[in-house]
Amino acid sequence: MAKLIFFLAVQILLLAVVSSAGDGEDFFRTMDRKLLGLHKKEKLTHFKVYWHDILSGPNPTSIMIQPPVTNSSYFGAISMIDNALTAKVPMNSTVLGQAQGFYAGAAQKELGFLMAMNFAFKTGKYNGSTITILGRNTAMSEVREMPIVGGSGLFRFARGYVEARTKWINLKNGDATVEYSCYVLHY
């Protein structure tokens, strides 16, 4: 008898929970844009940073976590990065932040990567803010364009694009410095 009472109590409780959940109409709601700062005029910010991809030495900033499927191309390889972003080409210039994410070999017949990374700024006006880049990088092209798909902090609701240009590469060990010219629309 105690089991029957327990069973009925659980059923009544479940019925109460389901009936109070409603039909989902309260799940979505329209918000006032002002609450998120979206009433302000949108700004276009342009800046350049230098991305240092260091594969060699005792403290690499890029490590391969998945090797390529064949030795003839980078296809299938995945590398995690925590690359310095500097104000100028030399590695010892002012560090503005870090590029954190990964790149993966996504092309079989050329050196082409899927880039997924955040530029996390650590100094100046944009300290604590990020932009997120997600796109195709054909590394042997002179200029590569990738979209900015979002951001945080002062770059909340960001969109735009970056242009990447290789400034220096060591063909023996793979170390490289790439200029990222960033065009960011944000509030």
mmCIF file of C-alpha atoms in Angstrom:
data_model
loop_
_atom_site.group_PDB
_atom_site.id
_atom_site.type_symbol
_atom_site.label_atom_id
_atom_site.label_comp_id
_atom_site.label_asym_id
_atom_site.label_seq_id
_atom_site.Cartn_x
_atom_site.Cartn_y
_atom_site.Cartn_z
ATOM 1 C CA MET A 1 0.000 0.000 0.000
ATOM 2 C CA ALA A 2 2.904 2.378 0.793
ATOM 3 C CA LYS A 3 4.342 1.743 -2.680
ATOM 4 C CA LEU A 4 0.996 2.628 -4.280
ATOM 5 C CA ILE A 5 0.747 5.887 -2.316
ATOM 6 C CA PHE A 6 4.360 6.756 -3.233
ATOM 7 C CA PHE A 7 3.651 5.976 -6.912
ATOM 8 C CA LEU A 8 0.518 8.166 -6.921
ATOM 9 C CA ALA A 9 2.351 11.012 -5.169
ATOM 10 C CA VAL A 10 5.124 10.924 -7.795
ATOM 11 C CA GLN A 11 2.524 10.905 -10.601
ATOM 12 C CA ILE A 12 0.700 13.897 -9.110
ATOM 13 C CA LEU A 13 3.991 15.754 -8.685
ATOM 14 C CA LEU A 14 4.978 15.058 -12.308
ATOM 15 C CA LEU A 15 1.562 16.177 -13.524
ATOM 16 C CA ALA A 16 1.915 19.421 -11.540
ATOM 17 C CA VAL A 17 5.372 20.106 -12.996
ATOM 18 C CA VAL A 18 4.285 19.411 -16.584
ATOM 19 C CA SER A 19 1.130 21.493 -16.330
ATOM 20 C CA SER A 20 2.985 24.466 -14.822
ATOM 21 C CA ALA A 21 5.579 24.418 -17.604
ATOM 22 C CA GLY A 22 3.070 25.907 -20.036
ATOM 23 C CA ASP A 23 3.255 25.580 -23.784
ATOM 24 C CA GLY A 24 6.637 27.300 -24.211
ATOM 25 C CA GLU A 25 5.288 30.734 -25.030
ATOM 26 C CA ASP A 26 7.189 32.217 -22.078
ATOM 27 C CA PHE A 27 10.475 30.746 -23.275
ATOM 28 C CA PHE A 28 11.125 33.475 -25.867
ATOM 29 C CA ARG A 29 10.588 37.141 -25.294
ATOM 30 C CA THR A 30 11.233 40.397 -27.072
ATOM 31 C CA MET A 31 13.777 42.598 -25.345
ATOM 32 C CA ASP A 32 14.392 46.293 -25.349
ATOM 33 C CA ARG A 33 17.598 46.895 -27.374
ATOM 34 C CA LYS A 34 18.627 49.598 -24.891
ATOM 35 C CA LEU A 35 19.110 46.969 -22.166
ATOM 36 C CA LEU A 36 22.028 45.527 -24.181
ATOM 37 C CA GLY A 37 23.417 48.846 -25.379
ATOM 38 C CA LEU A 38 22.152 48.271 -28.927
ATOM 39 C CA HIS A 39 20.541 51.699 -29.206
ATOM 40 C CA LYS A 40 23.967 53.313 -29.628
ATOM 41 C CA LYS A 41 25.443 54.112 -33.005
ATOM 42 C CA GLU A 42 27.592 51.315 -34.398
ATOM 43 C CA LYS A 43 31.338 52.023 -34.696
ATOM 44 C CA LEU A 44 33.905 50.704 -37.163
ATOM 45 C CA THR A 45 37.252 50.062 -35.468
ATOM 46 C CA HIS A 46 40.399 49.203 -37.425
ATOM 47 C CA PHE A 47 43.622 47.920 -35.874
ATOM 48 C CA LYS A 48 46.624 45.770 -36.754
ATOM 49 C CA VAL A 49 48.208 43.107 -34.607
ATOM 50 C CA TYR A 50 51.037 40.683 -35.280
ATOM 51 C CA TRP A 51 50.342 36.994 -34.598
ATOM 52 C CA HIS A 52 53.410 34.945 -33.610
ATOM 53 C CA ASP A 53 53.036 31.217 -34.317
ATOM 54 C CA ILE A 54 55.984 29.532 -32.580
ATOM 55 C CA LEU A 55 56.337 25.785 -33.183
ATOM 56 C CA SER A 56 59.994 25.454 -32.150
ATOM 57 C CA GLY A 57 62.060 25.860 -29.011
ATOM 58 C CA PRO A 58 61.388 25.065 -25.373
ATOM 59 C CA ASN A 59 58.122 27.099 -25.162
ATOM 60 C CA PRO A 60 56.116 26.633 -28.373
ATOM 61 C CA THR A 61 52.859 28.583 -28.620
ATOM 62 C CA SER A 62 51.416 26.191 -31.177
ATOM 63 C CA ILE A 63 51.324 22.430 -30.622
ATOM 64 C CA MET A 64 50.015 19.722 -32.912
ATOM 65 C CA ILE A 65 47.430 17.666 -31.050
ATOM 66 C CA GLN A 66 46.381 15.539 -34.047
ATOM 67 C CA PRO A 67 48.888 14.591 -36.769
ATOM 68 C CA PRO A 68 47.921 14.765 -40.457
ATOM 69 C CA VAL A 69 46.404 11.706 -42.129
ATOM 70 C CA THR A 70 49.327 11.496 -44.573
ATOM 71 C CA ASN A 71 52.877 12.810 -44.651
ATOM 72 C CA SER A 72 52.315 14.666 -47.947
ATOM 73 C CA SER A 73 49.944 17.380 -46.672
ATOM 74 C CA TYR A 74 48.702 18.963 -43.466
ATOM 75 C CA PHE A 75 45.165 17.630 -44.099
ATOM 76 C CA GLY A 76 43.556 16.323 -40.920
ATOM 77 C CA ALA A 77 46.133 17.837 -38.550
ATOM 78 C CA ILE A 78 44.951 19.999 -35.657
ATOM 79 C CA SER A 79 47.112 22.483 -33.753
ATOM 80 C CA MET A 80 46.109 24.333 -30.574
ATOM 81 C CA ILE A 81 47.448 27.862 -30.206
ATOM 82 C CA ASP A 82 48.121 30.439 -27.527
ATOM 83 C CA ASN A 83 50.006 32.897 -29.748
ATOM 84 C CA ALA A 84 51.174 36.345 -28.701
ATOM 85 C CA LEU A 85 49.580 39.338 -30.432
ATOM 86 C CA THR A 86 52.035 42.219 -30.600
ATOM 87 C CA ALA A 87 51.926 45.850 -31.707
ATOM 88 C CA LYS A 88 54.805 45.428 -34.208
ATOM 89 C CA VAL A 89 56.491 42.639 -36.179
ATOM 90 C CA PRO A 90 59.312 41.849 -33.703
ATOM 91 C CA MET A 91 58.359 39.206 -31.141
ATOM 92 C CA ASN A 92 59.717 41.393 -28.328
ATOM 93 C CA SER A 93 57.453 44.369 -29.153
ATOM 94 C CA THR A 94 54.527 45.300 -26.900
ATOM 95 C CA VAL A 95 52.188 42.358 -26.263
ATOM 96 C CA LEU A 96 48.559 43.430 -26.786
ATOM 97 C CA GLY A 97 46.963 40.061 -26.096
ATOM 98 C CA GLN A 98 46.798 36.419 -27.108
ATOM 99 C CA ALA A 99 45.310 34.495 -30.033
ATOM 100 C CA GLN A 100 43.775 31.385 -28.475
ATOM 101 C CA GLY A 101 42.100 28.572 -30.378
ATOM 102 C CA PHE A 102 43.088 26.108 -33.053
ATOM 103 C CA TYR A 103 43.790 25.659 -36.731
ATOM 104 C CA ALA A 104 43.143 22.478 -38.642
ATOM 105 C CA GLY A 105 44.325 21.252 -42.032
ATOM 106 C CA ALA A 106 41.123 21.357 -44.074
ATOM 107 C CA ALA A 107 42.404 21.169 -47.669
ATOM 108 C CA GLN A 108 43.858 18.132 -49.416
ATOM 109 C CA LYS A 109 45.401 19.839 -52.460
ATOM 110 C CA GLU A 110 46.739 23.062 -50.942
ATOM 111 C CA LEU A 111 47.875 24.422 -47.600
ATOM 112 C CA GLY A 112 44.461 25.479 -46.328
ATOM 113 C CA PHE A 113 43.309 25.722 -42.723
ATOM 114 C CA LEU A 114 40.114 26.108 -40.775
ATOM 115 C CA MET A 115 40.949 28.857 -38.265
ATOM 116 C CA ALA A 116 38.921 29.142 -35.053
ATOM 117 C CA MET A 117 40.393 31.569 -32.547
ATOM 118 C CA ASN A 118 39.733 34.387 -30.137
ATOM 119 C CA PHE A 119 41.888 37.475 -30.008
ATOM 120 C CA ALA A 120 41.879 38.173 -26.247
ATOM 121 C CA PHE A 121 43.122 41.713 -25.575
ATOM 122 C CA LYS A 122 45.038 42.312 -22.347
ATOM 123 C CA THR A 123 46.070 45.974 -22.480
ATOM 124 C CA GLY A 124 44.682 49.422 -23.186
ATOM 125 C CA LYS A 125 41.110 50.402 -23.954
ATOM 126 C CA TYR A 126 40.122 46.884 -25.084
ATOM 127 C CA ASN A 127 41.609 45.048 -22.088
ATOM 128 C CA GLY A 128 39.312 42.096 -21.304
ATOM 129 C CA SER A 129 37.551 42.242 -24.676
ATOM 130 C CA THR A 130 37.729 39.606 -27.422
ATOM 131 C CA ILE A 131 36.930 39.108 -31.081
ATOM 132 C CA THR A 132 36.221 35.666 -32.519
ATOM 133 C CA ILE A 133 37.554 34.688 -35.942
ATOM 134 C CA LEU A 134 36.257 31.642 -37.782
ATOM 135 C CA GLY A 135 37.159 30.996 -41.397
ATOM 136 C CA ARG A 136 39.314 29.583 -44.164
ATOM 137 C CA ASN A 137 43.000 30.458 -44.348
ATOM 138 C CA THR A 138 44.854 29.492 -47.530
ATOM 139 C CA ALA A 139 48.280 30.060 -46.031
ATOM 140 C CA MET A 140 50.203 30.413 -49.293
ATOM 141 C CA SER A 141 47.979 33.248 -50.579
ATOM 142 C CA GLU A 142 49.407 36.743 -50.202
ATOM 143 C CA VAL A 143 46.255 38.044 -48.461
ATOM 144 C CA ARG A 144 43.719 35.851 -46.668
ATOM 145 C CA GLU A 145 40.340 37.179 -45.545
ATOM 146 C CA MET A 146 38.447 35.620 -42.640
ATOM 147 C CA PRO A 147 35.228 36.717 -40.918
ATOM 148 C CA ILE A 148 34.861 38.076 -37.407
ATOM 149 C CA VAL A 149 31.793 36.257 -36.085
ATOM 150 C CA GLY A 150 31.449 37.777 -32.627
ATOM 151 C CA GLY A 151 33.112 39.261 -29.610
ATOM 152 C CA SER A 152 32.846 40.145 -25.957
ATOM 153 C CA GLY A 153 33.406 43.144 -23.703
ATOM 154 C CA LEU A 154 33.645 46.312 -25.799
ATOM 155 C CA PHE A 155 33.349 44.073 -28.883
ATOM 156 C CA ARG A 156 30.014 42.522 -27.834
ATOM 157 C CA PHE A 157 27.854 41.848 -30.937
ATOM 158 C CA ALA A 158 30.944 42.374 -33.133
ATOM 159 C CA ARG A 159 31.109 41.458 -36.775
ATOM 160 C CA GLY A 160 33.576 42.204 -39.519
ATOM 161 C CA TYR A 161 36.614 40.666 -41.121
ATOM 162 C CA VAL A 162 40.369 40.319 -40.882
ATOM 163 C CA GLU A 163 43.033 40.311 -43.560
ATOM 164 C CA ALA A 164 46.049 38.133 -42.817
ATOM 165 C CA ARG A 165 49.451 38.701 -44.449
ATOM 166 C CA THR A 166 52.511 36.613 -43.642
ATOM 167 C CA LYS A 167 55.374 38.924 -42.652
ATOM 168 C CA TRP A 168 57.974 36.308 -41.760
ATOM 169 C CA ILE A 169 58.274 32.524 -41.918
ATOM 170 C CA ASN A 170 61.052 30.087 -41.054
ATOM 171 C CA LEU A 171 60.636 27.251 -43.553
ATOM 172 C CA LYS A 172 62.854 24.917 -41.492
ATOM 173 C CA ASN A 173 60.852 24.950 -38.231
ATOM 174 C CA GLY A 174 57.500 26.507 -39.244
ATOM 175 C CA ASP A 175 57.690 29.566 -36.976
ATOM 176 C CA ALA A 176 55.825 32.513 -38.514
ATOM 177 C CA THR A 177 54.663 36.063 -37.909
ATOM 178 C CA VAL A 178 51.410 37.123 -39.556
ATOM 179 C CA GLU A 179 49.932 40.612 -39.709
ATOM 180 C CA TYR A 180 46.195 40.685 -38.948
ATOM 181 C CA SER A 181 44.471 43.833 -40.121
ATOM 182 C CA CYS A 182 41.115 43.822 -38.306
ATOM 183 C CA TYR A 183 37.937 45.679 -39.310
ATOM 184 C CA VAL A 184 35.361 45.398 -36.518
ATOM 185 C CA LEU A 185 31.791 46.738 -36.426
ATOM 186 C CA HIS A 186 30.568 47.010 -32.836
ATOM 187 C CA TYR A 187 28.496 49.186 -30.489
#
